[in-house]
Amino acid sequence: MERLTSPPRLMIVSDLDETMVDHHKDPENLSLLRFNSLWEDAYRHDSLLVFSTGRAQTMYKKLRKERPLLTPDVIITSVGTEIAYGNSMVLDDNWVEILNNKWDRGIVQEETSKFPELTLQGETEQRPHKLSFNIDKSKVQAVTKELSQRLEKRGVDIKIIFSGGNAFDVLPQGGGKGQALAYLLKKLKTEGKLPVNTLACGDSGNDTELFTIPNVYGVMVSNAQEELLEWYAENAKDNPNIIHANERCAGGIIQAIGHFKLGPNLSPRDVSDFLECKADNVNPGHEVVKFFLFYERWRRGEVENCETYTASLKASCHPAGVFVHPSGAEKSLRDTIDELGKYYGDMKGKKFRVWTDQVLATDTTPGTWIVKLDKWEQIGDERKCCTTTVKFTSKEGEGFVWEHVQQIWSEETEIKKDDSNWII
């Protein structure tokens, strides 16, 4: 969050499973990729992305290897009981201290073991401030009442969250996704970075609290589960700041951005003519997002009559511009664009996707920009990532000129001798 020197224009706080990620009806991740392009194109430079998930960190990292998730600025895991920041996921120790108040995990473990209705979930879901079980829905009310009374007598203050039709989480009273969001907003306000707008996004019972925080917009995606819809009908149906989207998962998030007029809501992936794909704000990051989307469509054979765009792209490359391949090989930028011609449609019918992450542009000197990003490429089940640096120059009224592109394999990529599929 240190990269922002002023209040974020927008902070999106989103659940992952069946909210940001559609596990059931979108095997190609198209909805998620639409959101990714929109975020990197229009929001990354001045906004905050927060994931708030029931998953523990281990399972969150597993999901990142399976789906094209962006890197969030903040990750809230284990149903709001752990908050971490940045790429290195540095834990917030102050939040840990808050949760320790009137919490004794040993006592909670002892008392929950007395309920045969509770079946302990896997070891990865058991955390210092969260015990997770499965339970039959018909038993929830009775077990909640009895367990709460027993722990209260022993001086332990808990919160029980039921979600997903069978998940039963026991947390400290101060925990949960809503309290974690409230804490984060308070922290940002103290730092003088309270977001101009905040949008909470969810689909299940453990997301309910997100929609109770004051001055926060909310969207329940169209595939929201019964327990969340019941809460909405009883508590928030007359609240104009909370909507039930008619699009699934990430598509519903994009819909909410438009509904509440929080900023641009047209994803570059929804634009077919690249010459018409123009950003509202002059930002070289937009050029990078647009190019790699073109590159994906070109190799998938989905672009027709694009000679005008490629000619425009080649003209925007400096005559002496250089592209440095992650292998270390160098070639002219203009030659690289020409070389793309022979790869048209070579990935047609294959599981081939390209996306950009952490696209950040810096105005280093007047008329010179450096754009840094992670460029991801997936072919079948194999994924590769390159840390990419692009140097642009610009003159008023003349657009951006590509001066230099350098790519380096990221630490997350297993390097193989055959990198022939990686063109740019």
Coordinates of C-alpha atoms in Angstrom, one line a residue:
M1 CA 0.0 0.0 0.0
E2 CA 3.1 2.2 0.3
R3 CA 3.0 2.9 -3.5
L4 CA -0.1 5.1 -3.0
T5 CA 0.6 8.6 -1.9
S6 CA -3.0 9.7 -1.7
P7 CA -6.4 8.0 -0.9
P8 CA -7.2 5.1 -3.3
R9 CA -9.9 5.9 -5.9
L10 CA -11.4 2.5 -5.3
M11 CA -10.8 -0.4 -3.0
I12 CA -12.4 -3.7 -4.0
V13 CA -12.7 -6.3 -1.2
S14 CA -13.7 -9.6 -2.7
D15 CA -14.2 -13.2 -1.7
L16 CA -12.5 -15.7 -3.9
D17 CA -14.3 -19.0 -4.4
E18 CA -17.5 -18.5 -6.4
T19 CA -17.1 -14.7 -6.2
M20 CA -13.9 -13.8 -8.0
V21 CA -13.3 -17.3 -9.2
D22 CA -16.0 -19.3 -10.9
H23 CA -15.3 -23.0 -10.3
H24 CA -18.5 -24.4 -11.9
K25 CA -19.4 -22.6 -15.1
D26 CA -16.3 -20.9 -16.4
P27 CA -13.5 -23.5 -17.0
E28 CA -11.7 -21.0 -19.3
N29 CA -11.7 -18.3 -16.5
L30 CA -13.1 -15.8 -19.0
S31 CA -15.0 -13.8 -16.4
L32 CA -11.9 -13.6 -14.2
L33 CA -9.7 -12.6 -17.1
R34 CA -12.2 -9.8 -18.0
F35 CA -11.9 -8.4 -14.5
N36 CA -8.1 -8.7 -14.6
S37 CA -7.8 -6.7 -17.8
L38 CA -10.1 -4.0 -16.4
W39 CA -8.2 -3.8 -13.1
E40 CA -4.8 -3.6 -14.6
D41 CA -5.9 -1.2 -17.3
A42 CA -8.0 1.3 -15.3
Y43 CA -7.4 0.8 -11.5
R44 CA -4.1 -0.8 -10.5
H45 CA -2.2 2.5 -10.5
D46 CA -4.4 4.4 -8.0
S47 CA -6.6 1.8 -6.3
L48 CA -6.4 -1.2 -3.9
L49 CA -7.3 -4.8 -4.5
V50 CA -8.1 -6.9 -1.4
F51 CA -8.9 -10.6 -1.4
S52 CA -10.9 -11.8 1.7
T53 CA -11.2 -15.5 1.7
G54 CA -12.2 -18.3 4.0
R55 CA -9.1 -20.2 2.8
A56 CA -6.0 -20.4 4.9
Q57 CA -2.8 -19.0 3.3
T58 CA -1.7 -22.5 2.1
M59 CA -4.9 -23.1 0.2
Y60 CA -4.9 -19.6 -1.1
K61 CA -1.4 -20.1 -2.6
K62 CA -2.7 -23.4 -4.1
L63 CA -5.5 -21.5 -5.8
R64 CA -3.1 -19.0 -7.2
K65 CA -1.3 -21.8 -9.0
E66 CA -4.6 -23.1 -10.5
R67 CA -6.3 -19.9 -11.6
P68 CA -5.1 -16.6 -13.2
L69 CA -5.5 -14.5 -10.0
L70 CA -4.0 -11.0 -9.8
T71 CA -1.7 -10.1 -6.9
P72 CA -3.7 -8.3 -4.3
D73 CA -2.4 -5.4 -2.2
V74 CA -3.9 -7.0 0.9
I75 CA -4.9 -10.6 1.5
I76 CA -7.3 -11.5 4.3
T77 CA -7.4 -15.2 4.9
S78 CA -9.0 -17.7 7.3
V79 CA -12.4 -15.9 7.5
G80 CA -10.9 -12.6 8.5
T81 CA -8.5 -13.8 11.1
E82 CA -5.3 -13.2 9.3
I83 CA -4.3 -10.0 7.4
A84 CA -1.2 -9.7 5.3
Y85 CA 0.3 -7.1 2.9
G86 CA 2.2 -7.1 -0.4
N87 CA 3.8 -9.7 -2.5
S88 CA 5.7 -11.2 0.5
M89 CA 2.4 -11.4 2.5
V90 CA 3.7 -9.7 5.7
L91 CA 1.3 -10.5 8.6
D92 CA -0.3 -7.7 10.6
D93 CA 0.9 -8.4 14.1
N94 CA -1.4 -5.7 15.6
W95 CA -4.5 -7.6 14.2
V96 CA -3.2 -10.8 15.9
E97 CA -3.0 -8.9 19.2
I98 CA -6.6 -7.7 18.8
L99 CA -7.9 -11.2 18.1
N100 CA -6.1 -12.6 21.2
N101 CA -8.5 -10.7 23.5
K102 CA -10.7 -13.3 25.4
W103 CA -9.5 -16.1 23.1
D104 CA -8.1 -19.4 24.1
R105 CA -7.7 -21.9 21.3
G106 CA -7.1 -24.8 23.7
I107 CA -10.4 -24.3 25.5
V108 CA -12.3 -23.9 22.2
Q109 CA -10.7 -27.2 20.9
E110 CA -11.7 -28.9 24.1
E111 CA -15.3 -27.8 24.1
T112 CA -15.9 -28.4 20.4
S113 CA -14.6 -32.0 20.8
K114 CA -17.7 -32.7 23.0
F115 CA -20.1 -32.2 20.0
P116 CA -20.4 -35.3 17.8
E117 CA -22.3 -33.1 15.3
L118 CA -19.1 -31.3 14.5
T119 CA -16.6 -33.0 12.1
L120 CA -13.2 -31.4 12.0
Q121 CA -12.1 -30.1 8.6
G122 CA -8.6 -30.7 7.2
E123 CA -5.5 -29.7 9.0
T124 CA -4.8 -26.8 6.6
E125 CA -8.0 -25.1 7.6
Q126 CA -7.2 -25.1 11.3
R127 CA -5.5 -21.8 12.3
P128 CA -4.4 -20.0 15.5
H129 CA -7.6 -18.0 15.5
K130 CA -10.0 -20.3 13.6
L131 CA -11.3 -23.8 14.1
S132 CA -13.2 -25.2 11.2
F133 CA -15.8 -28.0 11.1
N134 CA -18.5 -29.5 8.9
I135 CA -22.0 -29.8 10.2
D136 CA -25.5 -30.8 9.1
K137 CA -27.5 -27.6 8.4
S138 CA -30.3 -28.8 10.7
K139 CA -27.9 -29.0 13.7
V140 CA -26.4 -25.5 13.4
Q141 CA -28.8 -23.5 15.6
A142 CA -28.7 -25.9 18.5
V143 CA -25.0 -26.4 18.4
T144 CA -24.3 -22.7 18.1
K145 CA -26.4 -21.9 21.2
E146 CA -25.0 -24.6 23.4
L147 CA -21.3 -24.1 22.3
S148 CA -21.6 -20.3 22.8
Q149 CA -23.0 -20.8 26.3
R150 CA -20.3 -23.3 27.3
L151 CA -17.4 -21.1 26.1
E152 CA -18.9 -17.9 27.7
K153 CA -18.9 -19.7 31.1
R154 CA -15.2 -20.4 30.6
G155 CA -14.4 -16.8 29.7
V156 CA -13.9 -17.3 25.9
D157 CA -15.6 -14.8 23.6
I158 CA -16.3 -16.4 20.3
K159 CA -18.1 -15.8 17.0
I160 CA -19.6 -18.7 14.9
I161 CA -20.0 -18.4 11.2
F162 CA -22.0 -20.8 9.1
S163 CA -21.5 -20.8 5.3
G164 CA -21.4 -22.9 2.2
G165 CA -24.3 -25.1 3.5
N166 CA -22.1 -27.1 5.9
A167 CA -19.0 -25.1 7.0
F168 CA -19.0 -24.1 10.7
D169 CA -16.1 -21.8 11.7
V170 CA -15.3 -20.8 15.3
L171 CA -13.4 -17.5 15.6
P172 CA -12.6 -14.9 18.2
Q173 CA -15.5 -12.4 18.7
G174 CA -13.4 -9.7 17.1
G175 CA -12.6 -11.8 14.0
G176 CA -14.5 -12.3 10.8
K177 CA -14.4 -10.7 7.3
G178 CA -16.4 -7.6 8.4
Q179 CA -14.2 -6.8 11.4
A180 CA -11.1 -7.3 9.3
L181 CA -12.4 -4.8 6.7
A182 CA -13.4 -2.3 9.4
Y183 CA -9.9 -2.6 10.9
L184 CA -8.3 -2.1 7.4
L185 CA -10.5 1.0 6.7
K186 CA -9.5 2.4 10.1
K187 CA -5.8 1.8 9.4
L188 CA -6.0 3.5 6.0
K189 CA -7.9 6.5 7.5
T190 CA -5.1 6.9 10.1
E191 CA -2.6 6.9 7.3
G192 CA -4.6 9.5 5.4
K193 CA -5.5 7.0 2.7
L194 CA -9.1 6.2 3.3
P195 CA -10.5 5.0 -0.1
V196 CA -12.9 7.3 -1.9
N197 CA -15.1 4.3 -2.5
T198 CA -15.1 0.7 -1.3
L199 CA -16.9 -2.2 -2.9
A200 CA -17.4 -5.5 -1.0
C201 CA -18.1 -8.6 -3.1
G202 CA -19.3 -12.0 -1.9
D203 CA -21.5 -15.1 -2.4
S204 CA -21.8 -17.0 0.9
G205 CA -22.7 -16.7 4.6
N206 CA -19.1 -15.8 5.7
D207 CA -19.3 -12.7 3.5
T208 CA -22.4 -11.4 5.3
E209 CA -20.4 -9.1 7.6
L210 CA -18.7 -7.4 4.6
F211 CA -22.1 -5.9 3.8
T212 CA -22.7 -4.5 7.3
I213 CA -19.7 -2.0 7.3
P214 CA -20.9 1.6 7.0
N215 CA -20.2 3.6 3.8
V216 CA -19.3 0.5 1.8
Y217 CA -21.0 -0.6 -1.4
G218 CA -21.8 -4.2 -1.8
V219 CA -22.5 -6.8 -4.5
M220 CA -23.8 -10.3 -4.1
V221 CA -23.0 -12.1 -7.3
S222 CA -25.9 -13.8 -9.1
N223 CA -24.8 -17.3 -7.9
A224 CA -24.9 -16.2 -4.2
Q225 CA -25.8 -19.0 -1.8
E226 CA -29.1 -19.4 0.0
E227 CA -27.8 -18.3 3.4
L228 CA -26.5 -15.0 2.0
L229 CA -29.7 -14.3 0.1
E230 CA -31.8 -15.0 3.2
W231 CA -29.7 -12.5 5.2
Y232 CA -30.2 -10.0 2.4
A233 CA -33.9 -10.4 2.4
E234 CA -34.2 -10.0 6.1
N235 CA -31.6 -7.2 6.7
A236 CA -30.7 -5.3 3.5
K237 CA -33.2 -5.5 0.7
D238 CA -34.0 -1.8 1.1
N239 CA -30.4 -0.7 1.2
P240 CA -29.6 0.9 -2.2
N241 CA -25.9 0.4 -1.6
I242 CA -26.2 -3.4 -1.8
I243 CA -27.2 -5.2 -5.0
H244 CA -27.8 -8.7 -6.1
A245 CA -26.0 -8.9 -9.5
N246 CA -27.5 -10.8 -12.5
E247 CA -24.0 -11.8 -13.6
R248 CA -21.9 -14.6 -12.1
C249 CA -18.7 -14.2 -10.1
A250 CA -16.3 -11.6 -11.5
G251 CA -18.8 -10.5 -14.1
G252 CA -21.1 -9.4 -11.2
I253 CA -18.2 -7.4 -9.7
I254 CA -17.7 -5.6 -13.1
Q255 CA -21.5 -5.0 -13.2
A256 CA -21.5 -3.5 -9.7
I257 CA -18.6 -1.1 -10.7
G258 CA -20.9 0.3 -13.4
H259 CA -24.1 0.2 -11.3
F260 CA -22.6 2.3 -8.5
K261 CA -20.6 4.5 -11.0
L262 CA -17.3 3.8 -9.3
G263 CA -15.2 4.2 -12.4
P264 CA -14.7 2.6 -15.8
N265 CA -16.4 -0.8 -16.2
L266 CA -15.6 -1.7 -19.8
S267 CA -12.9 -4.4 -19.8
P268 CA -10.4 -4.2 -22.7
R269 CA -11.4 -7.9 -23.3
D270 CA -14.9 -6.6 -24.2
V271 CA -13.5 -4.4 -27.0
S272 CA -13.0 -6.1 -30.4
D273 CA -11.4 -3.1 -32.2
F274 CA -8.0 -2.4 -30.7
L275 CA -7.8 1.0 -32.4
E276 CA -11.0 1.9 -30.5
C277 CA -9.6 0.6 -27.2
K278 CA -8.6 3.8 -25.6
A279 CA -8.2 4.7 -21.9
D280 CA -9.9 7.7 -20.3
N281 CA -6.6 8.7 -18.7
V282 CA -3.3 8.9 -20.5
N283 CA -1.3 6.0 -19.1
P284 CA 1.3 3.9 -20.9
G285 CA 0.2 0.9 -18.8
H286 CA -3.0 0.9 -20.9
E287 CA -0.8 0.3 -24.0
V288 CA 0.9 -2.7 -22.4
V289 CA -2.4 -4.3 -21.3
K290 CA -3.8 -3.7 -24.8
F291 CA -0.8 -5.2 -26.6
F292 CA -0.7 -8.4 -24.6
L293 CA -4.4 -8.9 -25.2
F294 CA -3.8 -8.4 -28.9
Y295 CA -1.0 -10.9 -28.7
E296 CA -3.2 -13.5 -27.1
R297 CA -6.0 -13.1 -29.7
W298 CA -3.4 -13.1 -32.6
R299 CA -2.0 -16.4 -31.6
R300 CA -5.5 -17.8 -31.0
G301 CA -6.4 -16.7 -34.5
E302 CA -9.2 -14.5 -33.2
V303 CA -8.1 -11.2 -34.8
E304 CA -9.2 -10.4 -38.3
N305 CA -8.2 -7.4 -40.5
C306 CA -5.7 -6.2 -37.9
E307 CA -3.1 -4.9 -40.3
T308 CA -4.0 -1.4 -39.3
Y309 CA -3.3 -2.1 -35.7
T310 CA 0.0 -3.9 -36.3
A311 CA 1.1 -1.1 -38.6
S312 CA 0.2 1.4 -35.9
L313 CA 2.0 -0.7 -33.3
K314 CA 5.1 -0.9 -35.5
A315 CA 5.1 2.8 -36.2
S316 CA 5.0 3.4 -32.4
C317 CA 8.2 1.5 -31.9
H318 CA 11.4 3.5 -32.0
P319 CA 13.5 2.6 -35.0
A320 CA 16.4 1.7 -32.7
G321 CA 14.1 0.0 -30.1
V322 CA 15.2 -3.3 -28.6
F323 CA 13.4 -6.3 -27.2
V324 CA 15.3 -8.5 -24.8
H325 CA 13.9 -12.0 -24.6
P326 CA 14.0 -13.8 -21.2
S327 CA 16.6 -16.1 -22.7
G328 CA 18.8 -13.0 -23.1
A329 CA 18.6 -12.9 -26.9
E330 CA 18.1 -9.3 -28.3
K331 CA 16.3 -8.2 -31.4
S332 CA 14.8 -5.1 -32.9
L333 CA 11.3 -4.2 -31.6
R334 CA 10.1 -3.6 -35.1
D335 CA 11.5 -7.0 -36.2
T336 CA 9.7 -8.6 -33.3
I337 CA 6.4 -7.2 -34.5
D338 CA 7.1 -8.4 -38.0
E339 CA 7.9 -11.9 -36.7
L340 CA 4.5 -12.1 -35.0
G341 CA 3.1 -12.7 -38.5
K342 CA 4.2 -16.3 -38.7
Y343 CA 2.6 -17.2 -35.4
Y344 CA -0.9 -16.1 -36.3
G345 CA -3.4 -18.8 -35.2
D346 CA -0.7 -21.2 -33.9
M347 CA -2.6 -21.6 -30.6
K348 CA -6.0 -21.9 -32.2
G349 CA -8.2 -24.4 -30.4
K350 CA -5.7 -24.7 -27.6
K351 CA -5.9 -23.6 -24.0
F352 CA -3.8 -20.5 -24.5
R353 CA -4.2 -17.4 -22.4
V354 CA -2.1 -14.3 -21.6
W355 CA -2.7 -11.9 -18.8
T356 CA -0.8 -9.0 -17.1
D357 CA -0.4 -8.4 -13.3
Q358 CA 0.9 -5.6 -11.2
V359 CA 1.1 -3.1 -14.1
L360 CA 2.6 0.0 -12.7
A361 CA 3.8 3.0 -14.7
T362 CA 6.3 5.6 -13.4
D363 CA 7.0 9.0 -14.9
T364 CA 10.8 8.9 -14.4
T365 CA 11.7 12.2 -16.2
P366 CA 9.5 14.5 -18.3
G367 CA 8.4 12.6 -21.4
T368 CA 9.9 9.2 -20.2
W369 CA 7.9 6.4 -18.6
I370 CA 8.9 3.0 -17.2
V371 CA 6.2 0.4 -17.0
K372 CA 6.8 -2.7 -14.9
L373 CA 4.6 -5.8 -14.8
D374 CA 4.3 -9.5 -14.6
K375 CA 3.3 -11.0 -17.9
W376 CA 1.7 -14.5 -17.6
E377 CA 1.3 -17.0 -20.4
Q378 CA -0.6 -20.3 -20.1
I379 CA -0.5 -23.2 -22.7
G380 CA -2.5 -26.2 -21.6
D381 CA -1.6 -26.7 -17.9
E382 CA 1.8 -25.1 -18.1
R383 CA 2.2 -21.5 -16.9
K384 CA 5.1 -19.2 -17.3
C385 CA 5.7 -15.7 -16.0
C386 CA 8.2 -13.0 -16.9
T387 CA 9.0 -9.8 -15.1
T388 CA 8.7 -7.3 -17.9
T389 CA 10.0 -3.7 -18.0
V390 CA 9.0 -1.4 -20.8
K391 CA 10.4 2.1 -21.5
F392 CA 8.2 4.6 -23.3
T393 CA 8.8 8.1 -24.4
S394 CA 6.1 10.6 -25.3
K395 CA 5.5 14.0 -26.7
E396 CA 2.4 16.0 -26.1
G397 CA -0.2 15.1 -28.7
E398 CA 2.0 12.3 -30.3
G399 CA 1.2 9.3 -28.1
F400 CA 3.7 6.8 -26.7
V401 CA 6.8 5.4 -28.3
W402 CA 8.1 2.0 -27.4
E403 CA 11.8 2.4 -26.7
H404 CA 12.9 -0.8 -24.9
V405 CA 11.3 -4.1 -23.7
Q406 CA 13.1 -6.4 -21.3
Q407 CA 11.8 -9.7 -19.9
I408 CA 13.3 -11.9 -17.1
W409 CA 11.9 -15.2 -16.0
S410 CA 10.2 -14.8 -12.7
E411 CA 11.1 -17.0 -9.7
E412 CA 7.7 -18.7 -10.0
T413 CA 8.6 -20.1 -13.5
E414 CA 10.4 -23.4 -13.9
I415 CA 12.8 -22.8 -16.8
K416 CA 13.0 -25.4 -19.5
K417 CA 15.4 -25.5 -22.4
D418 CA 12.5 -25.2 -24.9
D419 CA 11.1 -21.7 -24.6
S420 CA 10.2 -21.5 -28.3
N421 CA 6.5 -20.8 -27.6
W422 CA 7.5 -17.6 -25.7
I423 CA 7.6 -15.0 -28.4
I424 CA 7.2 -11.7 -26.5

